[in-house]
XYZ file of C-alpha atoms in Angstrom:
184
model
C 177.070 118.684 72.207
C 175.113 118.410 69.313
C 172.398 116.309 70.647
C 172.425 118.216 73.503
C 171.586 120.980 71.261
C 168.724 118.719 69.636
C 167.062 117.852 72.391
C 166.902 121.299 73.985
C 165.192 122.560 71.023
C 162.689 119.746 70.646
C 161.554 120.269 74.255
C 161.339 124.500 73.786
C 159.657 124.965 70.061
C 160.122 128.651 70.330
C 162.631 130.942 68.245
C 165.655 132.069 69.376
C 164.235 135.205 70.155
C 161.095 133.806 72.133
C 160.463 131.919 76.012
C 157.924 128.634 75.667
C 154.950 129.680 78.485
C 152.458 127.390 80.204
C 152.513 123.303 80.311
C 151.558 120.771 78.011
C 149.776 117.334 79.150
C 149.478 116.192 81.659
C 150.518 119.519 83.682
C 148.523 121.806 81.512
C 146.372 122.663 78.764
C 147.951 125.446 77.063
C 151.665 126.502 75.846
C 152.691 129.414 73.959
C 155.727 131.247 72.615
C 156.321 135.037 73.347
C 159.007 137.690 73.302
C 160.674 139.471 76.190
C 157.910 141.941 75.308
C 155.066 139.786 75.682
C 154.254 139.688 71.871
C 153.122 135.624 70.969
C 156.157 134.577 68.844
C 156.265 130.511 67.501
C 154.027 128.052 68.332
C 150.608 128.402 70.164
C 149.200 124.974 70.912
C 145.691 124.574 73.067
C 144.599 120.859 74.152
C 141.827 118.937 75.087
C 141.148 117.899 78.684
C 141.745 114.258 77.447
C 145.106 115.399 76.547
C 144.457 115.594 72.856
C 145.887 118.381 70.721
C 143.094 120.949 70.138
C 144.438 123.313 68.320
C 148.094 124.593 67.142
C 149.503 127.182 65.085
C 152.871 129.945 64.822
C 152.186 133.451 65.691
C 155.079 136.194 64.474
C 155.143 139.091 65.972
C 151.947 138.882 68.087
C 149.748 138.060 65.070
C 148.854 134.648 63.918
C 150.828 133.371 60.561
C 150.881 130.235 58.568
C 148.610 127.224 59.088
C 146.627 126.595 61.654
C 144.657 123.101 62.669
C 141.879 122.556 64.829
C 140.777 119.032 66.485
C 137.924 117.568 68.013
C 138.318 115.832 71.109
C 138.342 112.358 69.508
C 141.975 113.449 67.362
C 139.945 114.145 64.144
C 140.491 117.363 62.502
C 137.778 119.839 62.991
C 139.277 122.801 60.611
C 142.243 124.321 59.197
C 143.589 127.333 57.360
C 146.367 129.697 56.674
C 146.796 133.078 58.247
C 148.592 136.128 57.517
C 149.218 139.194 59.099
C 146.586 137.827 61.648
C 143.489 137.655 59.444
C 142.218 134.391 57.577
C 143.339 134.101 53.824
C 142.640 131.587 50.945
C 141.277 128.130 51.669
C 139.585 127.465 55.162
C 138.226 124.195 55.532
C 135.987 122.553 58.482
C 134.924 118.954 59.095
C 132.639 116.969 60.526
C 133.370 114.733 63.620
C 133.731 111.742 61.518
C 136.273 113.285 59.504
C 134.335 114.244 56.160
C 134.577 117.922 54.728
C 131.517 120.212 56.026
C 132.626 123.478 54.682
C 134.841 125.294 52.740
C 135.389 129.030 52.347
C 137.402 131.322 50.552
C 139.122 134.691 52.848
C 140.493 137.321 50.531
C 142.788 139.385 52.246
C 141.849 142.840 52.989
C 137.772 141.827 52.396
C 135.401 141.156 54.702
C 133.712 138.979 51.757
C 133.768 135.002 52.126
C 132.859 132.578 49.604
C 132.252 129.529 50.898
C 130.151 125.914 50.196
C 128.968 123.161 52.425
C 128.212 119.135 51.678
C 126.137 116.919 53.738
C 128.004 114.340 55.464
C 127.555 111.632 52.851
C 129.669 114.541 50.661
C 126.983 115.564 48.536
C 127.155 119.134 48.100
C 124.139 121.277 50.396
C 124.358 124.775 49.726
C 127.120 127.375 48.459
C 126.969 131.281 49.055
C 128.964 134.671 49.991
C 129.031 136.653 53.459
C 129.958 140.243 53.968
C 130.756 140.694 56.626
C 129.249 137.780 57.962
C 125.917 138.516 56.619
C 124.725 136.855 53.902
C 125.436 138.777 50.830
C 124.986 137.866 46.551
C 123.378 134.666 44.988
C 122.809 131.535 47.183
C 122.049 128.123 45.915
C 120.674 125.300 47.859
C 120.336 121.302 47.165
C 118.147 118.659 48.363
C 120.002 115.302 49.277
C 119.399 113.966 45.750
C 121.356 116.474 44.118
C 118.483 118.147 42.681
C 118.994 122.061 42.754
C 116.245 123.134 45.712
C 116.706 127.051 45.988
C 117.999 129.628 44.322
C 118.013 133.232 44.982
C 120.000 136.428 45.993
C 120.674 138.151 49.577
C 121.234 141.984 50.005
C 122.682 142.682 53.491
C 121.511 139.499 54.989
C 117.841 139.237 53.819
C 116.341 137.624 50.719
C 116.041 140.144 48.003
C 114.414 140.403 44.876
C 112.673 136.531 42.994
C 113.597 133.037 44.535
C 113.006 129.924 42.791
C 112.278 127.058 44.681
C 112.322 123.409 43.108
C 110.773 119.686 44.138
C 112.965 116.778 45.110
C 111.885 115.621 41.356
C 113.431 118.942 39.692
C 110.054 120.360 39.395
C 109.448 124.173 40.073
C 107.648 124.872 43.248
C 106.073 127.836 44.779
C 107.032 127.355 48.259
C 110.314 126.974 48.995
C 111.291 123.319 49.847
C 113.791 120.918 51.124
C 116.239 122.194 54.407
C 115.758 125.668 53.236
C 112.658 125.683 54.280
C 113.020 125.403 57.896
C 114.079 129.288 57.582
């Protein structure tokens, strides 16, 4: 009876109080846990049309809670991050297709404000910065591919506000602004 038990819970991943919806591969492309009342309860998991897990993570009480992982198609892990109470908190972090770290950023909870830096595929650091609100908000800093510091500055409310200082792939002060920066 007991691996009875076992097996009936590996094939339904919901709680006790939840019913497992939709179809996994190869029947489907998305299952989901919910309550009597509709309310997503236990795991939510999304997959590729190549059958591939896309993305998976536990909802409680209709709002998402714990970690959740994203994939690309190819299996590698695109991005992943903790919820709770249904908004992003602490440590998100993205990747790039072959697997190296893109992005990072910071989620307080209860602020619309995001900290967050990116690196350049070979993992050199690029650029780091805050959003409010998803506009660009506070100093910004920017690096060519050689490490040298290219840009630095402040935003207000999404535009560049008050003196930038721009900088040469040698280090040397420049008055326009250089590097990927200045394809703005």
């Amino acid at each position: 009876m007991g691996t009875a038990l076992g097996c009936s819970k590996a094939s339904n991943p919901c709680p006790d109080d939840a019913r497992l919806h939709g179809r996994a591969p190869p029947e489907g492309t998305l299952q989901w846990c919910a309550k009597p009342d509709g309310r997503k309860h236990g795991r939510w998991a999304e997959w590729h049309p190549n059958g591939k897990l896309k993305t998976e993570g536990p909802y409680v009480d209709g709002k998402m809670e714990g970690r959740w992982v994203s994939y690309f198609d190819t299996g590698v892990k695109q991005l992943e991050g903790e919820y709770r109470g249904g908004l992003k908190q602490g440590v998100w972090t993205l990747y790039y297709e072959e697997g190296q770290k893109n992005r990072e950023e910071v989620h307080s909870a209860g602020s619309q404000e995001v900290k967050w830096t990116a690196w350049r595929s070979d993992g050199k650091k690029w650029a780091e910065g805050t959003l409010l609100a998803q506009r660009a908000q506070g100093p910004y800093s920017e690096w060519h591919s050689n490490g040298v510091l290219a840009a630095q500055g402040h935003y207000a409310n999404g535009e560049k506000a008050g003196e930038w200082k721009y900088w040469d792939l040698d280090g040397k002060p420049s008055v326009d602004a250089q590097g990927d920066f200045s394809r703005d």
